[in-house]
Short mmCIF file of C-alpha atoms and ligand atoms in Angstrom, two decimals:
data_model
loop_
_atom_site.label_atom_id
_atom_site.label_comp_id
_atom_site.label_asym_id
_atom_site.label_seq_id
_atom_site.Cartn_x
_atom_site.Cartn_y
_atom_site.Cartn_z
CA MET A 1 155.03 147.37 118.46
CA GLN A 2 152.24 149.77 120.30
CA LYS A 3 148.51 149.52 118.68
CA VAL A 4 147.66 153.17 118.12
CA ILE A 5 144.47 154.50 116.75
CA LEU A 6 144.75 158.22 115.60
CA ASP A 7 141.77 160.42 115.86
CA VAL A 8 142.63 163.50 113.80
CA ASP A 9 140.86 166.66 112.31
CA THR A 10 143.46 167.12 109.22
CA GLY A 11 145.27 170.43 109.94
CA ILE A 12 148.94 171.04 109.20
CA ASP A 13 150.10 169.79 112.38
CA ASP A 14 147.60 166.44 112.31
CA ALA A 15 149.39 165.61 108.94
CA LEU A 16 152.84 165.76 110.74
CA ALA A 17 151.59 163.55 113.17
CA ILE A 18 150.32 161.15 110.67
CA LEU A 19 153.26 160.87 108.86
CA TYR A 20 155.30 160.80 112.04
CA THR A 21 153.47 157.52 113.48
CA ILE A 22 153.49 155.92 110.19
CA GLY A 23 157.61 156.50 110.01
CA GLU A 24 158.12 155.57 113.63
CA GLU A 25 159.34 152.05 113.96
CA HIS A 26 157.51 151.51 117.43
CA ALA A 27 154.29 152.12 116.33
CA ASP A 28 151.32 150.17 114.44
CA LEU A 29 148.74 152.45 113.32
CA ILE A 30 145.48 150.22 113.16
CA GLY A 31 143.36 153.22 111.90
CA ILE A 32 142.59 156.93 111.75
CA THR A 33 139.33 158.36 112.60
CA THR A 34 138.39 162.15 111.56
CA THR A 35 136.41 164.66 112.69
CA TYR A 36 136.22 168.75 112.09
CA GLY A 37 138.12 170.79 114.25
CA ASN A 38 141.14 172.61 112.02
CA ILE A 39 138.85 172.55 108.91
CA GLY A 40 135.17 170.48 108.27
CA LEU A 41 135.03 166.86 108.40
CA HIS A 42 134.88 166.39 104.75
CA GLN A 43 138.18 168.13 103.97
CA ALA A 44 139.65 166.81 107.26
CA THR A 45 138.95 163.25 105.90
CA LYS A 46 140.07 164.01 102.15
CA ASN A 47 143.36 165.55 103.51
CA THR A 48 143.92 162.45 105.48
CA LEU A 49 143.30 159.98 102.37
CA ASP A 50 145.28 162.63 100.40
CA LEU A 51 148.05 162.22 102.45
CA LEU A 52 148.33 158.37 103.21
CA ASN A 53 147.78 157.90 99.26
CA LEU A 54 151.12 160.32 98.88
CA VAL A 55 153.09 158.12 101.35
CA GLY A 56 151.84 155.25 99.49
CA GLU A 57 149.61 153.86 102.81
CA THR A 58 146.69 153.29 100.53
CA ASP A 59 145.23 149.98 102.84
CA LEU A 60 145.38 151.83 106.15
CA PRO A 61 141.84 152.29 107.11
CA VAL A 62 140.26 155.91 107.79
CA PHE A 63 136.69 156.55 109.53
CA LYS A 64 134.66 159.37 109.30
CA GLY A 65 133.60 160.59 112.17
CA SER A 66 131.85 164.01 113.88
CA ILE A 67 130.74 166.73 111.90
CA HIS A 68 130.01 169.09 114.57
CA SER A 69 130.51 169.46 118.21
CA LEU A 70 127.64 168.23 120.82
CA SER A 71 126.45 171.62 122.02
CA ASP A 72 126.28 172.83 118.35
CA LYS A 73 124.45 172.31 115.31
CA GLU A 74 126.80 173.13 112.46
CA TYR A 75 130.55 173.80 112.36
CA ILE A 76 131.82 176.84 111.87
CA ARG A 77 135.29 177.33 110.96
CA ARG A 78 136.86 179.88 112.89
CA GLU A 79 138.85 183.05 110.66
CA VAL A 80 142.25 182.21 112.39
CA THR A 81 142.15 178.80 111.90
CA SER A 82 142.43 179.19 107.97
CA ARG A 83 145.19 181.45 108.46
CA ILE A 84 146.96 178.88 110.55
CA HIS A 85 146.24 175.83 108.71
CA GLY A 86 145.49 177.59 105.20
CA GLU A 87 141.88 177.33 103.57
CA ASN A 88 142.38 173.62 102.51
CA GLY A 89 144.00 173.00 105.98
CA ILE A 90 147.04 171.74 104.69
CA GLY A 91 148.60 174.67 104.05
CA ASN A 92 146.98 175.01 100.58
CA ILE A 93 149.51 172.72 98.79
CA GLU A 94 148.08 170.45 96.28
CA ILE A 95 148.40 167.13 96.55
CA GLU A 96 146.95 164.34 94.13
CA SER A 97 143.44 163.41 95.63
CA SER A 98 143.12 159.68 96.53
CA THR A 99 140.45 157.59 95.01
CA ARG A 100 139.80 155.29 98.15
CA LYS A 101 136.75 156.52 100.69
CA PRO A 102 136.64 156.10 103.86
CA GLU A 103 135.62 152.85 105.44
CA SER A 104 131.71 152.23 105.75
CA GLN A 105 132.01 152.05 109.69
CA ASP A 106 131.64 154.84 111.77
CA ALA A 107 134.55 156.33 113.45
CA VAL A 108 132.58 156.00 116.99
CA ASP A 109 131.76 152.29 116.11
CA PHE A 110 135.35 151.50 115.25
CA LEU A 111 136.64 153.49 118.57
CA ILE A 112 134.60 151.06 120.39
CA ASP A 113 135.22 147.80 118.65
CA SER A 114 138.82 148.17 118.65
CA ALA A 115 138.57 148.90 122.34
CA ILE A 116 136.96 145.84 122.84
CA LYS A 117 138.86 143.87 120.33
CA TYR A 118 142.70 144.95 121.66
CA GLY A 119 142.09 146.29 125.05
CA LYS A 120 145.55 147.24 126.84
CA GLU A 121 147.41 146.63 123.69
CA LEU A 122 145.71 149.44 122.57
CA LYS A 123 146.36 153.17 122.94
CA LEU A 124 144.08 156.20 121.44
CA ILE A 125 145.91 159.38 120.51
CA CYS A 126 143.07 161.90 119.96
CA VAL A 127 144.33 165.24 118.39
CA GLY A 128 141.33 167.16 117.74
CA PRO A 129 138.00 168.25 119.19
CA LEU A 130 136.99 165.15 121.71
CA THR A 131 133.70 164.69 120.07
CA ASN A 132 134.43 161.07 119.08
CA LEU A 133 135.49 160.14 121.80
CA ALA A 134 132.85 161.40 123.94
CA TYR A 135 130.04 159.84 121.53
CA ALA A 136 132.14 156.32 121.89
CA TYR A 137 132.44 156.63 125.73
CA GLU A 138 128.79 157.26 126.40
CA LYS A 139 127.69 154.34 123.85
CA ASN A 140 130.08 151.77 125.77
CA PRO A 141 132.11 153.47 128.56
CA GLU A 142 132.74 150.04 129.51
CA ALA A 143 134.98 149.19 126.25
CA LEU A 144 136.70 152.64 126.25
CA LEU A 145 137.82 151.93 129.84
CA GLN A 146 139.61 148.88 128.68
CA VAL A 147 142.35 150.65 126.77
CA ASP A 148 146.10 151.07 128.07
CA GLU A 149 145.75 154.87 127.63
CA ILE A 150 144.12 157.86 125.84
CA VAL A 151 146.33 160.69 125.13
CA ILE A 152 144.73 163.82 124.15
CA MET A 153 146.59 166.71 123.11
CA GLY A 154 144.57 169.52 124.18
CA GLY A 155 144.15 172.01 127.05
CA ALA A 156 146.65 174.28 129.14
CA LEU A 157 147.19 173.89 132.64
CA THR A 158 150.43 176.00 133.65
CA VAL A 159 150.18 178.53 130.77
CA PRO A 160 147.46 180.61 128.96
CA GLY A 161 145.51 179.12 126.32
CA ASN A 162 145.55 180.01 122.37
CA VAL A 163 142.29 180.39 121.61
CA THR A 164 140.89 182.56 124.83
CA SER A 165 143.08 183.42 127.37
CA PHE A 166 141.76 180.26 129.34
CA ALA A 167 141.08 177.77 126.42
CA GLU A 168 143.14 175.79 124.13
CA ALA A 169 141.25 175.10 120.65
CA ASN A 170 140.56 171.37 120.90
CA ILE A 171 139.20 171.89 124.25
CA ILE A 172 137.33 174.76 123.31
CA GLU A 173 136.09 173.68 120.13
CA ASP A 174 133.94 171.06 121.98
CA ALA A 175 133.77 171.89 125.90
CA VAL A 176 131.02 169.63 126.67
CA ALA A 177 132.85 166.46 124.99
CA ALA A 178 135.75 167.68 126.63
CA LYS A 179 134.12 167.77 130.35
CA THR A 180 132.72 164.41 129.26
CA ILE A 181 136.03 162.85 128.85
CA LEU A 182 138.16 164.73 131.17
CA GLU A 183 135.99 164.20 134.29
CA SER A 184 135.50 160.63 133.62
CA ASN A 185 137.81 157.58 135.02
CA LEU A 186 139.45 156.74 131.57
CA PRO A 187 142.90 156.59 131.58
CA LEU A 188 144.08 159.88 130.20
CA LYS A 189 147.18 161.52 129.48
CA ILE A 190 146.93 165.29 128.64
CA VAL A 191 149.39 166.77 126.20
CA GLY A 192 148.77 170.60 126.31
CA LEU A 193 150.47 173.82 125.27
CA ASP A 194 152.32 173.47 128.59
CA VAL A 195 154.37 171.51 126.75
CA THR A 196 153.58 171.64 123.12
CA MET A 197 154.73 175.07 122.84
CA ARG A 198 158.12 173.95 124.20
CA THR A 199 158.94 171.73 121.19
CA ILE A 200 159.17 173.90 118.25
CA LEU A 201 160.40 172.81 114.54
CA THR A 202 162.31 175.16 112.75
CA GLN A 203 163.50 175.83 109.29
CA LYS A 204 166.90 174.32 110.01
CA GLU A 205 165.06 170.87 110.64
CA THR A 206 162.90 171.54 107.20
CA GLU A 207 165.99 172.00 105.45
CA GLU A 208 166.85 168.25 105.36
CA TRP A 209 163.32 167.57 103.96
CA TRP A 210 164.06 169.92 100.97
CA LYS A 211 167.06 168.28 100.47
CA TYR A 212 165.80 164.79 100.50
CA ASN A 213 163.97 165.98 97.15
CA THR A 214 161.15 163.44 96.66
CA ASN A 215 157.68 164.79 95.79
CA CYS A 216 156.66 163.95 99.54
CA SER A 217 159.40 165.42 101.10
CA GLN A 218 158.76 168.45 99.20
CA ALA A 219 155.32 168.50 99.62
CA ILE A 220 155.53 168.38 103.52
CA ALA A 221 158.06 171.05 103.83
CA GLU A 222 156.06 173.53 101.69
CA MET A 223 153.17 172.69 103.88
CA THR A 224 155.14 173.48 106.95
CA ASP A 225 156.57 176.54 105.66
CA TYR A 226 153.13 177.56 105.56
CA TYR A 227 152.76 176.87 109.12
CA PHE A 228 156.01 178.57 109.79
CA LYS A 229 154.70 181.76 108.12
CA SER A 230 151.25 182.16 110.25
CA TYR A 231 153.26 181.24 113.48
CA LYS A 232 155.93 184.40 112.60
CA GLU A 233 153.06 186.56 111.56
CA ARG A 234 150.43 186.02 114.33
CA LEU A 235 153.19 185.14 117.46
CA GLY A 236 156.30 187.00 115.76
CA PHE A 237 158.29 183.83 116.45
CA ASP A 238 160.47 181.57 113.89
CA GLY A 239 159.47 178.18 113.82
CA CYS A 240 156.22 176.12 115.09
CA ALA A 241 154.72 174.27 117.57
CA LEU A 242 154.57 170.71 117.19
CA HIS A 243 151.37 169.90 118.90
CA ASP A 244 149.98 166.64 117.51
CA PRO A 245 153.28 164.94 116.69
CA LEU A 246 154.04 165.51 120.67
CA ALA A 247 151.17 163.39 121.80
CA VAL A 248 152.00 160.75 119.50
CA GLY A 249 155.85 160.79 120.90
CA ILE A 250 154.39 161.07 124.34
CA ALA A 251 152.15 157.93 123.55
CA LEU A 252 155.42 156.16 121.97
CA HIS A 253 157.78 157.31 124.49
CA PRO A 254 156.19 157.98 127.88
CA GLU A 255 159.36 158.75 129.24
CA LEU A 256 159.84 161.85 127.29
CA ALA A 257 157.41 163.56 129.38
CA GLU A 258 157.32 164.76 133.37
CA THR A 259 153.46 164.10 134.45
CA LEU A 260 151.66 165.47 137.07
CA ALA A 261 148.54 162.92 138.41
CA LEU A 262 145.45 165.54 138.68
CA ASN A 263 141.55 165.02 138.58
CA LEU A 264 140.55 167.77 136.02
CA LEU A 265 137.95 170.13 135.88
CA VAL A 266 136.65 171.49 132.80
CA ASN A 267 134.50 174.99 132.70
CA LEU A 268 131.54 175.61 130.58
CA GLU A 269 130.96 178.82 131.73
CA GLU A 270 131.80 182.06 129.93
CA PRO A 271 134.50 183.91 130.08
CA SER A 272 136.41 180.94 130.87
CA ARG A 273 134.30 178.26 128.72
CA GLY A 274 137.05 175.62 128.00
CA HIS A 275 139.29 176.23 131.03
CA ILE A 276 140.46 173.05 132.33
CA ILE A 277 141.91 173.31 136.26
CA GLY A 278 142.33 170.45 139.21
CA ASP A 279 139.42 169.50 140.56
CA TYR A 280 139.50 170.78 144.30
CA GLU A 281 137.35 168.37 145.91
CA LYS A 282 139.23 165.66 144.49
CA LEU A 283 142.85 166.53 145.98
CA HIS A 284 142.91 163.83 148.24
CA ASP A 285 142.41 161.51 145.86
CA LYS A 286 145.57 158.74 145.58
CA ASN A 287 144.99 157.33 142.44
CA PRO A 288 143.74 159.87 140.04
CA THR A 289 143.03 158.50 136.71
CA THR A 290 144.41 161.55 134.52
CA GLU A 291 148.15 162.72 134.13
CA VAL A 292 148.90 166.00 132.80
CA CYS A 293 152.08 166.83 130.95
CA ILE A 294 154.12 169.32 132.86
CA GLN A 295 157.79 169.47 131.06
CA VAL A 296 159.25 167.40 128.08
CA ASP A 297 162.46 166.40 126.57
CA HIS A 298 162.39 168.47 123.51
CA GLU A 299 165.57 167.59 122.33
CA GLN A 300 164.86 163.98 122.59
CA PHE A 301 161.28 164.36 121.34
CA LEU A 302 162.99 166.33 117.97
CA ALA A 303 165.53 163.41 117.26
CA HIS A 304 162.37 160.55 117.52
CA PHE A 305 160.42 162.79 115.00
CA MET A 306 163.19 163.95 112.65
CA GLN A 307 164.23 160.15 112.75
CA ALA A 308 160.63 159.35 111.86
CA MET A 309 160.10 161.70 109.33
CA GLU A 310 163.52 160.86 107.39
CA ASN A 311 162.09 157.31 107.61
CA ILE A 312 158.99 158.38 105.68
CA LEU A 313 159.86 161.00 103.36
CA ASN A 314 163.04 159.83 102.15
CA ILE A 315 162.43 157.09 100.07
CA1 CA B 1 144.53 168.54 115.30
#
């Protein structure tokens, strides 16, 4: 089984990614680290603990991470983010509060310790702003360089961004952290809008969750309905993109994606702050350490996702 850590800003698609990882038989989820992003750090951590409680995963450790980006003094939630993920980040569904608290160890130290302990056995899957990862890398770069792979949901190389026409949300939320990580020699795989916007979940799939008729399946179907509604209102299409779950899918099933090996740059200047692009100076590098996903087997991914979700929701 593949050991993984999820770094999340629990949001609706983060919630789906967490449940998907737990339901996937190939995954050994050893811990979850939290960050601000879709919502503030406190609520992201609460959402994570509450979701784990909902599905009976009461021993899985959760580590609290960064409260704001490297370049800001506080986290200010974008108005559009509330519309996409709801006031509470999980589509305004009400689920029982977990009595559990996060671990006393900080997310950054957990990432470093796990990288040292497991090395090549470990993949990190980061589906929020890259602040925790940047702190960990700055504190102990050698440790992070030992992991097998760091799969990042973020960026848009071949398509426009979703916050500005240049930038995707996770990258622009902490562009300085993204620059630190994406321009490093870490073994990265970038799962950006190039591929996540091709993996669409629709009501056809969530009808199955409603039919399972468990507390858990109803809550998750209701949460996903909120996401559908926001997609319909903002973008006018039926269904929602499986951004964060796809990062998990590609980490566990690399054959799902076609990738381009490329050294990336992250722009910090307006108006294209948060834009990622290939580094012109390094085009002759024979061994770039970053792979950018540019195509995905949508049907195969959806089959993996739906099976794992059935494993966890239909019990
Ligand atoms: Ca996320």
